[in-house]
Amino acid sequence: MGDGDRREVRQQVRSGKESVNILAAGDMGDVHVANIHLRAKWAGGIAAAMVVAFGMVYYLVGDPDVRDAVASGPPLRVAVQTKDSVVNHNGAWLFPGRLLNTGQTLHTDQMTAVMSKRPDKVDTYETSTLVTLEGNRSHTVDITDMHIKVRSETTPAPGGTLLVYPSQGEDTNIKIGFNLDEPVPVPRNADPEGKAYGGRYFDDHSVSVKQGEIVNFGFSFQTVKWDVTYDLVLDEVIDGKHTTQTVTDGSRPFHTRGFASAYDQAVAPDTQDGSFAVTDRAKAMDAMCGTPCTVQLVQGTAVTAE
């Protein structure tokens, strides 16, 4: 049937303010074409909106302020390695009970094996640790200072075994030292060889860490006076904003113990062949830190063990 002969069957049904059109069979092709055109317009609009949205996301993600605002994790990723072997610790430990039997001696490798099986040891006089920091922000993280947050501080209880191992020479990892016997411990320049602490580290140093950049710090924490647990706190500035970040020894605080008034046993290297043997407290401490035992300071007053 041609257009001229098309039968008019269009009707309009009115009900109140609304109307419904019933189309003639010949109009269906026109409606189909109109629907395709309408869908194309909608698809084009959606595509344009997606381009705009992706463009905005790309712009925002490219903004370091936005990236830092949505960043996860601390400003600096931290890994801590506390030295705990006889060979490189250059410090002392406290063990519960007695470590050696009467008349027993142990060579260095034997002592290392014993220590590897003793998780109950506590750093005495000095804790040496390597802290690795990795930048985790788009803006540079400036470390402007550090301080110690003390969790507990008591007088060391007597008893147990004091094991000392005198310094074996230079430890180039040690860069910053904290004298935990100071009323307010501050980060000090540390002399790796002489183990003496000097002026404040951040008076003549600055540390900036970019995203993905890795910086290693060697720390030594010393005390002859207290049994102390503590955290290391970093003072940071990120894009002009001040914040702090707490560093712990894994899931626990750092723990360093001063010298007690008496021990059940003191063990130190024998002067003849280097084997570890039972000695008295005075000789052990003299081998470790001199007489009287002090935290060595280039300036200021050293604290003496009683």
Coordinates of C-alpha atoms in Angstrom, one line a residue:
M1 CA 0.0 0.0 0.0
G2 CA 1.5 3.4 -1.1
D3 CA 1.8 6.5 0.9
G4 CA -1.1 8.0 -0.8
D5 CA -3.3 5.0 -0.1
R6 CA -2.3 4.6 3.5
R7 CA -5.3 4.1 5.6
E8 CA -5.7 6.6 8.3
V9 CA -6.1 4.7 11.5
R10 CA -4.4 7.2 13.8
Q11 CA -6.6 7.8 16.8
Q12 CA -6.2 10.0 19.8
V13 CA -7.6 9.1 23.1
R14 CA -7.9 12.0 25.5
S15 CA -8.3 11.5 29.3
G16 CA -8.0 14.7 31.3
K17 CA -4.8 16.6 30.5
E18 CA -3.0 13.6 29.0
S19 CA -3.3 12.0 25.6
V20 CA -2.3 8.7 24.0
N21 CA -1.5 8.4 20.3
I22 CA -2.1 5.2 18.4
L23 CA -0.1 5.2 15.2
A24 CA -1.0 3.8 11.9
A25 CA 1.0 0.7 10.8
G26 CA 2.9 2.8 8.2
D27 CA 4.3 5.1 10.8
M28 CA 6.3 2.4 12.7
G29 CA 9.3 2.7 10.4
D30 CA 9.5 6.4 11.2
V31 CA 9.4 5.6 14.9
H32 CA 12.2 3.0 14.6
V33 CA 14.4 5.5 12.8
A34 CA 13.7 8.1 15.5
N35 CA 14.5 5.7 18.3
I36 CA 17.9 4.9 16.7
H37 CA 18.7 8.6 16.4
L38 CA 17.7 9.1 20.0
R39 CA 19.9 6.3 21.2
A40 CA 22.8 7.7 19.2
K41 CA 22.4 11.0 20.9
W42 CA 22.3 9.4 24.3
A43 CA 25.4 7.3 23.6
G44 CA 27.3 10.4 22.4
G45 CA 26.3 12.3 25.5
I46 CA 27.4 9.5 27.8
A47 CA 30.7 9.1 25.9
A48 CA 31.4 12.9 26.2
A49 CA 30.5 12.8 29.9
M50 CA 33.0 9.9 30.4
V51 CA 35.7 11.7 28.7
V52 CA 35.1 14.7 30.9
A53 CA 35.0 12.6 34.0
F54 CA 38.3 10.7 33.1
G55 CA 39.9 14.1 32.3
M56 CA 38.9 15.4 35.7
V57 CA 40.2 12.3 37.4
Y58 CA 43.5 12.4 35.5
Y59 CA 43.9 16.1 36.4
L60 CA 43.2 15.5 40.1
V61 CA 45.4 12.4 40.3
G62 CA 48.2 14.5 38.8
D63 CA 47.8 17.0 41.6
P64 CA 50.2 16.1 44.4
D65 CA 47.9 17.6 47.0
V66 CA 45.1 15.2 45.9
R67 CA 47.5 12.2 45.7
D68 CA 48.8 12.8 49.2
A69 CA 45.2 13.3 50.5
V70 CA 44.2 9.9 49.2
A71 CA 47.5 8.1 49.9
S72 CA 47.5 5.2 52.2
G73 CA 50.1 4.3 54.8
P74 CA 52.5 6.6 56.7
P75 CA 54.4 9.4 55.0
L76 CA 57.6 7.3 55.4
R77 CA 57.6 3.5 55.1
V78 CA 59.8 2.2 57.9
A79 CA 61.9 -1.0 58.3
V80 CA 63.8 -1.6 61.5
Q81 CA 66.7 -4.0 62.0
T82 CA 68.0 -4.2 65.6
K83 CA 71.4 -5.8 65.8
D84 CA 71.4 -8.8 68.1
S85 CA 74.5 -10.8 67.3
V86 CA 77.7 -10.9 69.4
V87 CA 79.9 -10.0 66.5
N88 CA 78.4 -6.7 65.5
H89 CA 76.4 -5.5 68.4
N90 CA 79.3 -3.9 70.4
G91 CA 77.1 -3.8 73.4
A92 CA 75.9 -5.9 76.3
W93 CA 72.8 -8.0 77.2
L94 CA 71.0 -9.2 80.2
F95 CA 69.8 -12.8 80.4
P96 CA 67.5 -14.3 83.0
G97 CA 69.2 -16.7 85.3
R98 CA 72.8 -17.9 84.8
L99 CA 74.2 -18.2 81.3
L100 CA 77.3 -20.4 82.0
N101 CA 78.0 -23.3 84.3
T102 CA 80.9 -23.1 86.8
G103 CA 84.2 -23.3 84.9
Q104 CA 82.5 -23.2 81.5
T105 CA 83.9 -21.1 78.6
L106 CA 82.4 -20.5 75.2
H107 CA 84.1 -19.4 72.0
T108 CA 82.5 -16.6 70.0
D109 CA 80.7 -18.9 67.5
Q110 CA 79.4 -21.0 70.4
M111 CA 78.1 -17.8 72.2
T112 CA 76.4 -16.7 68.9
A113 CA 74.7 -20.1 68.8
V114 CA 73.5 -19.8 72.4
M115 CA 72.2 -16.3 71.8
S116 CA 70.3 -17.3 68.6
K117 CA 68.2 -19.6 70.8
R118 CA 67.6 -17.0 73.6
P119 CA 64.8 -14.5 72.6
D120 CA 64.6 -13.4 76.2
K121 CA 67.8 -11.3 76.0
V122 CA 67.5 -7.5 76.7
D123 CA 69.9 -4.9 75.3
T124 CA 72.1 -3.5 78.2
Y125 CA 73.9 -0.2 77.9
E126 CA 73.4 0.2 74.2
T127 CA 70.8 -0.6 71.5
S128 CA 72.1 -0.4 68.0
T129 CA 69.5 -0.4 65.2
L130 CA 69.3 0.3 61.5
V131 CA 66.2 2.2 60.4
T132 CA 65.4 2.3 56.7
L133 CA 63.0 5.0 55.5
E134 CA 61.2 5.2 52.1
G135 CA 59.3 8.2 50.9
N136 CA 55.6 7.5 50.5
R137 CA 54.2 10.9 49.5
S138 CA 54.2 13.0 46.3
H139 CA 55.5 15.9 48.3
T140 CA 58.9 15.7 49.8
V141 CA 59.0 14.7 53.4
D142 CA 61.4 16.8 55.5
I143 CA 62.6 15.3 58.7
T144 CA 63.2 18.3 60.9
D145 CA 63.9 16.7 64.3
M146 CA 63.5 13.5 66.3
H147 CA 62.7 12.8 69.9
I148 CA 62.2 9.9 72.3
K149 CA 58.8 9.0 73.7
V150 CA 59.4 7.1 77.0
R151 CA 56.8 4.4 77.8
S152 CA 58.4 3.2 81.0
E153 CA 61.5 4.1 83.0
T154 CA 62.6 2.2 86.1
T155 CA 65.8 1.4 88.0
P156 CA 67.3 -1.9 86.7
A157 CA 66.5 -4.8 89.0
P158 CA 69.4 -6.9 90.2
G159 CA 70.0 -10.5 89.2
G160 CA 70.4 -12.4 85.9
T161 CA 73.5 -12.7 83.8
L162 CA 75.3 -9.6 82.4
L163 CA 77.0 -10.5 79.1
V164 CA 79.3 -7.8 77.6
Y165 CA 81.1 -7.7 74.3
P166 CA 83.5 -4.7 73.9
S167 CA 83.5 -2.6 70.8
Q168 CA 85.4 -4.3 67.9
G169 CA 86.0 -1.0 66.0
E170 CA 84.2 1.3 63.7
D171 CA 80.6 0.8 62.9
T172 CA 79.8 3.1 60.0
N173 CA 76.1 2.6 60.3
I174 CA 75.9 4.7 63.5
K175 CA 75.0 8.2 62.6
I176 CA 72.8 9.5 65.4
G177 CA 72.9 8.7 69.1
F178 CA 70.5 9.2 72.0
N179 CA 71.7 9.4 75.5
L180 CA 68.7 8.0 77.3
D181 CA 70.0 9.3 80.7
E182 CA 69.5 12.9 79.6
P183 CA 66.4 14.5 81.1
V184 CA 65.2 15.1 77.5
P185 CA 67.1 12.8 75.1
V186 CA 67.9 14.6 71.8
P187 CA 69.4 13.3 68.6
R188 CA 73.2 13.8 68.7
N189 CA 76.0 13.4 66.3
A190 CA 77.5 10.0 67.0
D191 CA 81.2 9.1 66.6
P192 CA 81.1 5.6 65.2
E193 CA 84.5 4.6 66.4
G194 CA 84.8 6.4 69.7
K195 CA 81.1 6.0 70.4
A196 CA 81.0 9.5 71.9
Y197 CA 78.0 11.7 71.4
G198 CA 78.4 15.3 70.3
G199 CA 76.1 18.2 69.5
R200 CA 72.5 18.1 68.3
Y201 CA 72.3 16.3 64.9
F202 CA 69.7 18.6 63.4
D203 CA 71.7 21.8 64.2
D204 CA 73.9 21.0 61.2
H205 CA 72.0 18.4 59.2
S206 CA 68.8 18.3 57.2
V207 CA 67.1 15.2 55.8
S208 CA 64.6 15.2 52.9
V209 CA 63.0 12.1 51.5
K210 CA 61.3 12.1 48.1
Q211 CA 58.7 9.6 46.9
G212 CA 60.4 6.2 46.4
E213 CA 63.7 7.5 47.8
I214 CA 65.4 5.3 50.5
V215 CA 67.4 6.8 53.4
N216 CA 69.2 4.7 56.0
F217 CA 69.8 5.8 59.5
G218 CA 72.1 4.1 62.0
F219 CA 71.0 4.8 65.6
S220 CA 72.6 4.0 68.9
F221 CA 70.6 4.4 72.2
Q222 CA 72.6 4.3 75.4
T223 CA 71.9 4.2 79.1
V224 CA 73.8 3.2 82.2
K225 CA 71.1 4.4 84.6
W226 CA 67.6 3.2 83.5
D227 CA 65.6 0.2 82.4
V228 CA 63.6 2.0 79.7
T229 CA 61.1 1.2 77.0
Y230 CA 60.6 3.9 74.4
D231 CA 59.6 4.8 70.9
L232 CA 61.4 6.9 68.3
V233 CA 59.3 9.8 67.0
L234 CA 60.1 11.6 63.7
D235 CA 59.1 15.3 63.4
E236 CA 58.1 15.8 59.7
V237 CA 57.0 18.6 57.5
I238 CA 55.1 17.8 54.3
D239 CA 54.1 20.7 52.0
G240 CA 54.4 23.1 54.9
K241 CA 52.3 21.0 57.3
H242 CA 53.8 19.6 60.5
T243 CA 53.2 16.0 61.5
T244 CA 54.9 13.2 63.5
Q245 CA 55.5 9.6 62.9
T246 CA 56.3 7.0 65.5
V247 CA 58.9 4.3 64.9
T248 CA 58.9 1.1 67.0
D249 CA 61.1 -2.1 67.0
G250 CA 58.6 -4.1 65.0
S251 CA 55.4 -4.5 67.0
R252 CA 57.0 -3.6 70.3
P253 CA 58.8 -0.6 71.8
F254 CA 62.6 -0.3 71.9
H255 CA 64.0 -1.6 75.2
T256 CA 67.4 -0.7 76.6
R257 CA 68.6 -1.6 80.1
G258 CA 71.2 0.2 82.2
F259 CA 73.5 -1.6 84.7
A260 CA 72.0 -3.1 87.8
S261 CA 73.6 -2.9 91.3
A262 CA 74.4 -6.7 91.3
Y263 CA 74.1 -9.7 89.0
D264 CA 73.9 -13.5 89.5
Q265 CA 76.7 -13.8 87.0
A266 CA 78.8 -11.6 84.7
V267 CA 80.3 -12.9 81.5
A268 CA 82.9 -11.3 79.3
P269 CA 85.6 -12.3 76.8
D270 CA 88.7 -13.8 78.5
T271 CA 91.8 -11.8 77.8
Q272 CA 93.9 -14.9 76.9
D273 CA 92.1 -16.5 74.0
G274 CA 88.9 -14.4 73.5
S275 CA 86.6 -17.1 74.9
F276 CA 83.7 -16.0 77.1
A277 CA 84.0 -16.8 80.7
V278 CA 82.5 -15.8 84.1
T279 CA 84.0 -12.7 85.6
D280 CA 83.0 -10.1 88.1
R281 CA 80.7 -7.1 87.5
A282 CA 83.5 -4.5 87.8
K283 CA 85.7 -6.2 85.2
A284 CA 82.8 -6.7 82.8
M285 CA 81.7 -3.1 83.0
D286 CA 85.3 -1.8 82.7
A287 CA 85.6 -3.9 79.4
M288 CA 82.4 -2.4 78.2
C289 CA 82.4 1.2 79.1
G290 CA 85.3 2.1 81.3
T291 CA 85.6 3.0 85.0
P292 CA 83.4 4.6 85.9
C293 CA 81.0 3.6 83.2
T294 CA 79.5 6.6 81.4
V295 CA 77.6 7.5 78.2
Q296 CA 80.4 9.3 76.5
L297 CA 79.6 12.9 75.6
V298 CA 81.9 15.3 73.7
Q299 CA 80.1 18.1 75.5
G300 CA 77.9 18.1 78.6
T301 CA 78.0 16.0 81.7
A302 CA 78.2 12.2 81.4
V303 CA 76.0 10.1 83.6
T304 CA 77.9 7.5 85.8
A305 CA 76.7 4.1 86.6
E306 CA 76.4 3.5 90.4

